[in-house]
Short mmCIF file of C-alpha atoms and ligand atoms in Angstrom, two decimals:
data_model
loop_
_atom_site.label_atom_id
_atom_site.label_comp_id
_atom_site.label_asym_id
_atom_site.label_seq_id
_atom_site.Cartn_x
_atom_site.Cartn_y
_atom_site.Cartn_z
CA MET T 1 -24.12 -10.31 -25.08
CA SER T 2 -23.78 -6.87 -23.69
CA GLY T 3 -21.74 -5.68 -20.53
CA GLU T 4 -22.02 -2.23 -18.55
CA THR T 5 -20.17 0.64 -20.73
CA ASP T 6 -21.26 3.65 -17.92
CA LEU T 7 -17.53 4.40 -16.39
CA LYS T 8 -18.74 5.53 -13.22
CA THR T 9 -20.84 1.65 -12.65
CA LEU T 10 -17.48 -0.41 -14.20
CA LEU T 11 -15.82 1.79 -11.32
CA GLU T 12 -18.00 0.73 -8.61
CA SER T 13 -18.05 -2.87 -9.48
CA LEU T 14 -14.09 -3.40 -10.31
CA HIS T 15 -13.77 -6.40 -8.60
CA PRO T 16 -10.64 -7.17 -8.72
CA VAL T 17 -9.29 -10.59 -7.87
CA VAL T 18 -5.87 -12.40 -8.28
CA ARG T 19 -5.60 -15.53 -9.57
CA ASP T 20 -3.12 -18.11 -7.72
CA GLY T 21 0.56 -18.15 -8.65
CA ASP T 22 3.29 -16.51 -10.79
CA TYR T 23 2.65 -15.79 -14.93
CA VAL T 24 5.62 -14.85 -17.48
CA TYR T 25 6.12 -13.32 -21.29
CA ALA T 26 7.68 -15.39 -23.64
CA LEU T 27 8.36 -15.64 -26.35
CA TRP T 28 7.28 -19.08 -28.35
CA PRO T 29 9.74 -21.26 -30.30
CA HIS T 30 9.15 -20.60 -33.63
CA GLY T 31 7.87 -23.34 -34.97
CA ARG T 32 6.66 -25.68 -31.73
CA PRO T 33 3.20 -26.63 -31.81
CA LEU T 34 1.07 -24.62 -28.74
CA SER T 35 1.04 -26.66 -26.28
CA GLY T 36 0.50 -26.37 -21.85
CA GLY T 37 -1.03 -23.97 -19.63
CA ILE T 38 -1.08 -21.03 -22.00
CA GLU T 39 -2.98 -18.69 -20.78
CA ALA T 40 -3.16 -15.99 -23.51
CA ALA T 41 -0.94 -15.26 -27.03
CA VAL T 42 -0.29 -13.03 -29.44
CA ARG T 43 1.06 -13.20 -33.14
CA GLU T 44 3.74 -10.46 -34.11
CA ALA T 45 5.66 -10.30 -36.92
CA GLU T 46 8.77 -10.89 -34.97
CA GLY T 47 7.17 -13.77 -33.41
CA LEU T 48 4.61 -15.11 -30.47
CA THR T 49 4.47 -14.17 -27.41
CA VAL T 50 2.42 -16.30 -24.68
CA VAL T 51 1.03 -15.51 -21.12
CA LEU T 52 1.63 -18.79 -19.12
CA PRO T 53 2.43 -19.81 -15.23
CA ARG T 54 5.75 -18.71 -14.23
CA ASP T 55 6.25 -22.92 -13.49
CA GLU T 56 5.24 -24.54 -16.59
CA ALA T 57 7.29 -21.94 -19.00
CA ASP T 58 10.75 -23.89 -16.72
CA SER T 59 9.44 -26.97 -17.54
CA LEU T 60 9.03 -25.93 -20.49
CA GLY T 61 12.31 -24.05 -21.04
CA LEU T 62 11.48 -21.15 -21.38
CA SER T 63 13.33 -18.15 -20.52
CA TYR T 64 11.08 -14.92 -19.47
CA ASP T 65 12.41 -12.17 -17.16
CA PHE T 66 8.86 -10.00 -16.05
CA VAL T 67 7.26 -12.25 -12.79
CA ALA T 68 4.12 -11.11 -12.91
CA ALA T 69 0.43 -11.20 -10.74
CA TRP T 70 -2.28 -12.20 -12.29
CA ILE T 71 -5.47 -9.27 -11.90
CA THR T 72 -8.63 -9.52 -13.03
CA LEU T 73 -11.38 -7.11 -13.04
CA GLN T 74 -14.24 -9.50 -11.97
CA VAL T 75 -16.82 -6.04 -13.81
CA HIS T 76 -18.72 -6.99 -16.87
CA SER T 77 -17.52 -4.81 -19.19
CA ALA T 78 -17.84 -3.82 -23.28
CA LEU T 79 -15.18 -4.41 -25.47
CA GLU T 80 -16.50 -1.10 -26.08
CA ALA T 81 -16.50 0.55 -22.89
CA VAL T 82 -14.19 4.35 -22.33
CA GLY T 83 -12.16 4.38 -20.05
CA LEU T 84 -11.87 1.89 -18.08
CA THR T 85 -8.59 0.57 -18.78
CA ALA T 86 -7.76 4.62 -18.27
CA ALA T 87 -9.09 4.50 -15.04
CA VAL T 88 -7.05 1.52 -14.16
CA SER T 89 -4.21 2.41 -15.29
CA ALA T 90 -3.98 5.79 -13.85
CA ALA T 91 -4.77 5.02 -10.30
CA LEU T 92 -1.59 2.16 -10.80
CA THR T 93 0.76 4.67 -12.35
CA HIS T 94 -0.07 7.26 -10.47
CA ALA T 95 0.85 4.35 -7.15
CA GLY T 96 3.85 4.08 -9.09
CA ILE T 97 2.87 0.23 -10.17
CA SER T 98 3.06 -0.77 -14.01
CA CYS T 99 0.92 -2.75 -16.36
CA ASN T 100 0.14 -4.39 -18.78
CA VAL T 101 -3.66 -4.72 -19.51
CA LEU T 102 -5.13 -7.74 -21.56
CA ALA T 103 -8.79 -7.81 -22.32
CA GLY T 104 -11.05 -10.67 -22.52
CA PHE T 105 -14.16 -10.71 -24.03
CA HIS T 106 -15.87 -10.92 -20.43
CA HIS T 107 -13.08 -8.95 -18.40
CA ASP T 108 -10.33 -6.99 -18.09
CA HIS T 109 -6.85 -8.74 -17.17
CA LEU T 110 -3.83 -7.15 -15.46
CA LEU T 111 -0.27 -8.64 -15.12
CA VAL T 112 1.71 -6.40 -12.01
CA SER T 113 4.80 -7.21 -10.86
CA SER T 114 4.19 -9.69 -8.38
CA ALA T 115 6.37 -7.98 -5.52
CA ASP T 116 3.74 -5.54 -6.14
CA ALA T 117 0.72 -6.96 -5.86
CA ALA T 118 -0.49 -6.26 -2.73
CA ARG T 119 -0.63 -2.39 -3.28
CA ALA T 120 -1.97 -3.70 -6.45
CA MET T 121 -5.01 -4.79 -5.21
CA ASP T 122 -5.16 -1.69 -3.11
CA VAL T 123 -5.50 0.68 -5.28
CA LEU T 124 -7.74 -1.38 -7.23
CA ARG T 125 -9.95 -1.78 -4.42
CA LEU T 126 -9.88 1.67 -2.94
CA LEU T 127 -10.40 2.93 -6.83
CA ALA T 128 -13.84 1.00 -6.88
CA ARG T 129 -14.59 3.17 -4.20
CA GLY T 130 -13.77 6.37 -5.37
CA VAL T 131 -10.91 7.21 -3.21
CA VAL T 132 -7.35 7.44 -4.14
CA LEU T 133 -3.55 7.75 -2.47
CA ARG T 134 -1.80 11.23 -2.62
CA THR T 135 0.87 13.65 -0.85
CA GLU T 136 -0.20 15.88 1.74
CA ARG T 137 -0.64 18.85 0.97
CA PRO T 138 0.07 22.04 2.97
CA GLU T 139 -3.49 23.71 2.83
CA ASP T 140 -4.56 20.36 3.94
CA ARG T 141 -3.23 20.07 7.34
CA PRO T 142 -6.46 21.13 8.77
CA GLU T 143 -8.21 18.47 7.62
CA ILE T 144 -6.00 16.63 8.79
CA LEU T 145 -6.15 17.36 12.12
CA GLU T 146 -10.01 17.21 12.29
CA LEU T 147 -9.61 13.39 10.47
CA THR T 148 -6.73 12.56 13.35
CA ALA T 149 -9.41 14.18 16.10
CA ARG T 150 -11.43 12.30 15.42
CA ALA T 151 -9.89 9.04 15.25
CA PHE T 152 -8.44 9.37 18.11
CA SER T 153 -11.37 10.85 20.33
CA VAL T 154 -11.44 7.06 21.50
CA SER T 155 -7.87 5.27 22.99
CA PRO T 156 -6.90 2.99 20.42
CA VAL T 157 -5.10 1.58 24.45
CA THR T 158 -8.10 2.15 26.88
CA GLY T 159 -10.59 2.27 24.01
CA GLU T 160 -12.68 4.93 26.94
CA PRO T 161 -13.63 7.94 24.89
CA VAL T 162 -10.76 11.25 25.64
CA ALA T 163 -11.85 14.24 27.00
CA GLY T 164 -10.77 16.63 25.26
CA THR T 165 -8.23 17.75 21.71
CA PRO T 166 -6.11 13.59 21.66
CA LEU T 167 -2.53 14.20 22.22
CA GLU T 168 -1.96 12.69 18.58
CA VAL T 169 -3.45 16.07 17.06
CA GLU T 170 -1.22 18.68 18.52
CA LEU T 171 2.24 15.64 18.13
CA LEU T 172 0.32 15.43 14.49
CA ARG T 173 0.18 19.70 14.48
CA SER T 174 4.36 19.76 16.29
CA LEU T 175 5.41 17.29 13.75
CA PHE T 176 4.51 18.62 10.58
CA ASP T 177 6.73 21.92 11.53
CA CYS T 178 9.96 19.70 12.96
CA PRO T 179 13.00 19.47 11.22
CA GLU T 180 12.61 15.28 10.97
CA TYR T 181 9.06 15.95 9.08
CA LEU T 182 9.40 14.68 5.23
CA PRO T 183 6.74 15.01 2.83
CA GLN T 184 6.88 12.47 0.24
CA PHE T 185 6.26 10.50 3.88
CA SER T 186 2.91 12.72 4.85
CA ILE T 187 0.61 10.53 2.99
CA VAL T 188 -3.78 10.94 2.68
CA ALA T 189 -6.53 9.13 1.63
CA GLU T 190 -8.94 11.48 -0.12
CA MET T 191 -12.82 10.31 -1.08
CA GLY T 192 -14.06 12.84 -3.59
CA GLY T 193 -12.16 15.73 -2.11
CA GLU T 194 -12.75 14.69 1.46
CA ILE T 195 -9.50 12.98 3.03
CA VAL T 196 -10.54 9.87 4.80
CA GLY T 197 -7.07 8.55 5.58
CA HIS T 198 -3.91 9.70 7.03
CA ALA T 199 -0.47 8.08 8.29
CA ILE T 200 3.16 10.08 8.69
CA SER T 201 6.78 9.16 9.16
CA THR T 202 9.64 11.20 10.65
CA ARG T 203 13.14 11.17 10.55
CA GLY T 204 13.93 8.78 13.48
CA TRP T 205 17.50 7.38 14.47
CA ILE T 206 19.17 4.18 16.08
CA GLY T 207 22.57 5.20 16.80
CA ASP T 208 23.30 7.62 13.31
CA LEU T 209 21.30 5.11 11.48
CA GLU T 210 18.19 7.37 10.05
CA LEU T 211 14.52 5.55 9.73
CA LEU T 212 11.16 5.95 9.75
CA GLY T 213 9.21 6.78 12.64
CA LEU T 214 5.30 6.04 11.65
CA GLY T 215 2.73 7.65 13.48
CA PRO T 216 0.34 8.58 14.43
CA ILE T 217 -1.54 6.84 11.15
CA GLY T 218 -5.33 7.70 10.70
CA VAL T 219 -8.45 7.18 9.43
CA LEU T 220 -12.55 8.14 9.97
CA PRO T 221 -14.28 6.35 12.45
CA HIS T 222 -16.72 5.84 9.76
CA PHE T 223 -14.42 4.71 6.67
CA GLN T 224 -12.54 2.44 8.62
CA LYS T 225 -12.55 -1.21 8.26
CA ARG T 226 -12.62 -0.89 4.91
CA GLY T 227 -9.29 -1.00 3.62
CA VAL T 228 -7.98 2.56 3.76
CA GLY T 229 -5.65 2.04 6.67
CA SER T 230 -3.44 -1.57 5.40
CA ALA T 231 -3.03 0.71 1.80
CA LEU T 232 -2.21 3.68 3.54
CA MET T 233 -0.11 1.08 5.51
CA ARG T 234 1.51 -0.79 2.53
CA GLU T 235 1.96 3.16 -0.03
CA THR T 236 4.19 3.95 3.33
CA ALA T 237 6.37 1.06 2.85
CA ALA T 238 6.48 1.02 -0.82
CA ARG T 239 7.11 4.78 -0.59
CA ALA T 240 10.18 4.50 1.84
CA THR T 241 11.55 0.80 0.13
CA ALA T 242 11.23 2.70 -3.27
CA ALA T 243 13.25 6.49 -0.95
CA GLY T 244 15.98 3.23 0.27
CA GLU T 245 15.25 3.67 3.74
CA PRO T 246 15.86 0.48 6.18
CA GLY T 247 12.84 0.32 7.70
CA ILE T 248 10.60 1.78 9.52
CA ALA T 249 9.26 1.53 13.29
CA LEU T 250 6.11 2.23 15.43
CA LEU T 251 4.05 2.61 18.25
CA GLY T 252 0.69 0.08 17.68
CA SER T 253 -1.46 -2.95 18.67
CA PRO T 254 0.92 -6.79 18.08
CA LEU T 255 -2.56 -7.52 16.40
CA TYR T 256 -2.88 -5.69 13.39
CA TYR T 257 0.68 -4.44 12.33
CA PRO T 258 2.13 -8.45 11.70
CA ARG T 259 -0.11 -8.07 9.16
CA PHE T 260 2.04 -5.65 7.42
CA GLY T 261 5.59 -7.79 8.25
CA TYR T 262 6.06 -5.57 11.43
CA VAL T 263 7.74 -7.59 14.53
CA PRO T 264 8.33 -7.07 18.14
CA ALA T 265 11.36 -4.36 17.38
CA THR T 266 13.69 -6.42 19.75
CA SER T 267 12.94 -9.59 17.95
CA VAL T 268 15.75 -8.01 15.25
CA GLY T 269 18.35 -6.20 18.33
CA VAL T 270 16.74 -2.78 18.69
CA GLN T 271 15.07 -1.51 22.04
CA PRO T 272 11.80 1.12 22.22
CA PRO T 273 12.86 4.40 23.80
CA GLU T 274 10.38 3.69 26.54
CA PRO T 275 11.12 -0.48 27.55
CA VAL T 276 7.70 -0.49 29.10
CA TRP T 277 6.16 -0.63 25.52
CA GLY T 278 7.59 -4.11 25.44
CA ASP T 279 6.18 -6.11 21.50
CA ARG T 280 4.38 -3.49 20.99
CA PHE T 281 7.25 -1.17 19.84
CA GLN T 282 7.35 -2.95 16.82
CA LEU T 283 10.00 -3.12 13.53
CA LEU T 284 9.59 -3.28 9.22
CA THR T 285 12.02 -3.88 8.07
CA LEU T 286 13.32 -2.88 4.38
CA PRO T 287 15.87 -4.51 1.58
CA GLY T 288 18.32 -2.09 2.93
CA TRP T 289 18.53 -2.81 6.67
CA PRO T 290 21.93 -3.57 7.79
CA ASP T 291 22.33 -6.41 9.98
CA ASP T 292 24.66 -5.34 12.54
CA VAL T 293 22.22 -3.06 14.00
CA ARG T 294 21.65 -3.01 17.63
CA GLY T 295 20.75 -0.22 20.08
CA THR T 296 17.97 2.22 20.85
CA PHE T 297 15.09 3.96 18.53
CA ARG T 298 14.74 7.64 18.43
CA TYR T 299 12.42 8.58 17.20
CA ALA T 300 11.32 12.71 16.09
CA ALA T 301 12.09 15.37 18.53
CA PRO T 302 7.67 16.08 19.29
CA PHE T 303 7.38 12.72 20.55
CA ASN T 304 10.10 13.25 23.60
CA GLU T 305 7.40 15.75 24.91
CA LEU T 306 4.35 14.01 25.11
C1 COA Z 401 -6.49 1.69 13.14
C2 COA Z 401 -6.87 2.14 11.39
C3 COA Z 401 -5.43 3.42 11.07
C4 COA Z 401 -6.72 1.03 10.47
O1 COA Z 401 -7.08 1.66 9.63
P1 COA Z 401 -8.57 1.34 8.98
O2 COA Z 401 -8.61 1.60 8.00
O3 COA Z 401 -9.78 0.42 9.91
O4 COA Z 401 -8.13 0.06 8.68
P2 COA Z 401 -8.01 -1.35 7.63
O5 COA Z 401 -9.85 -1.21 7.17
O6 COA Z 401 -7.22 -2.00 6.68
O7 COA Z 401 -8.15 -2.62 8.09
C5 COA Z 401 -9.40 -3.39 9.00
C6 COA Z 401 -8.61 -4.51 10.06
O8 COA Z 401 -7.25 -3.82 11.12
C7 COA Z 401 -8.25 -4.23 12.23
N1 COA Z 401 -7.34 -3.42 13.42
C8 COA Z 401 -7.94 -2.15 13.25
N2 COA Z 401 -7.35 -1.42 14.08
C9 COA Z 401 -6.31 -2.61 14.68
C10 COA Z 401 -6.55 -2.51 17.01
N3 COA Z 401 -5.74 -0.94 16.91
N4 COA Z 401 -5.63 -3.48 16.65
C11 COA Z 401 -6.01 -4.95 16.01
N5 COA Z 401 -6.75 -4.57 15.23
C12 COA Z 401 -7.14 -4.31 14.92
C13 COA Z 401 -9.79 -4.51 12.35
O9 COA Z 401 -9.96 -4.86 13.09
C14 COA Z 401 -9.28 -5.08 10.76
O10 COA Z 401 -9.84 -6.71 10.96
P3 COA Z 401 -10.24 -7.49 9.98
O11 COA Z 401 -8.89 -7.14 7.98
O12 COA Z 401 -9.58 -8.49 10.08
O13 COA Z 401 -11.77 -7.40 9.44
C15 COA Z 401 -8.27 3.10 12.34
O14 COA Z 401 -8.89 1.80 12.87
C16 COA Z 401 -8.04 4.29 13.00
O15 COA Z 401 -7.61 5.01 12.51
N6 COA Z 401 -7.91 3.91 14.43
C17 COA Z 401 -8.19 4.89 15.79
C18 COA Z 401 -6.51 5.87 15.33
C19 COA Z 401 -5.85 4.99 15.81
O16 COA Z 401 -6.05 3.57 16.81
N7 COA Z 401 -4.47 4.95 14.93
C20 COA Z 401 -3.62 3.90 15.34
C21 COA Z 401 -2.34 4.17 16.51
S1 COA Z 401 -1.64 2.82 16.89
#
């Protein structure tokens, strides 16, 4: 049975699916007959490596380090297809996600760290649509401002069309030039040379504690509901975690942001800059979050001029 070989067609039909549970790589004990739910095996001069569900490895007493999510690319790729693995691993590498690739007769399979699974799925879904995430470059700014004007042409608060230029455009222009601007936290989603989404986070504070304030985030109206916003949210959190930021605060819909782990800021002892914001002021705590934080969040200076 032959499979698809054209790279563009392959990428458009990647259809990544995550299997249930965690998987691990383990060395199979020499001389022991193979048993259990082994999903893949590689024989080498040094011994036999097996890939199997983590709970099977635990019950067999096998040791392991790497705990992985198993993602299958459902596209039926021909074994001789050129470039699919390179394109997939380049996109994941770009996002700072390492992966091990296993090729079966029908499909390619990726084992990525369980902690990176959701973000790897974002990257793969976006790759299928030709979308990549990258850090903003200064020459992108006019296009980002235009995108922001279009994204906020309907107020997210009232649902009504906005007369004139949305205030998020002026806010963003000021954020690009303020001392609280952090280049690696201005992230664009690009498709075929067009910027279709953007998220920015800038320096904010609770007392002396430095953390991030996220916003504005916008996606071009005709690209919304295709996962671009979610990918920008998760990319921001991953970069913040890697940079040792303790948390991210934002003002937004309590129906959207909890899916990324945000909680009402007051539930972790943080008050919004404006008390009336209530539960719309939300916070994502990251591994460096100190337990004893109490206080009111302060955004970068341009937010005070709104
Ligand atoms: C909010 C925004 C960035 C999300 O980007 P996106 O690419 O459409 O998001 P995704 O495709 O990843 O997620 C879409 C999901 O989020 C939901 N969603 C988006 N905005 C929402 C909101 N304000 N309230 C509740 N749910 C919302 C969608 O209904 C959809 O839900 P589903 O997955 O259950 O179908 C984008 O809709 C946008 O630019 N909106 C206009 C500007 C704006 O409101 N920015 C945020 C200000 S706080």
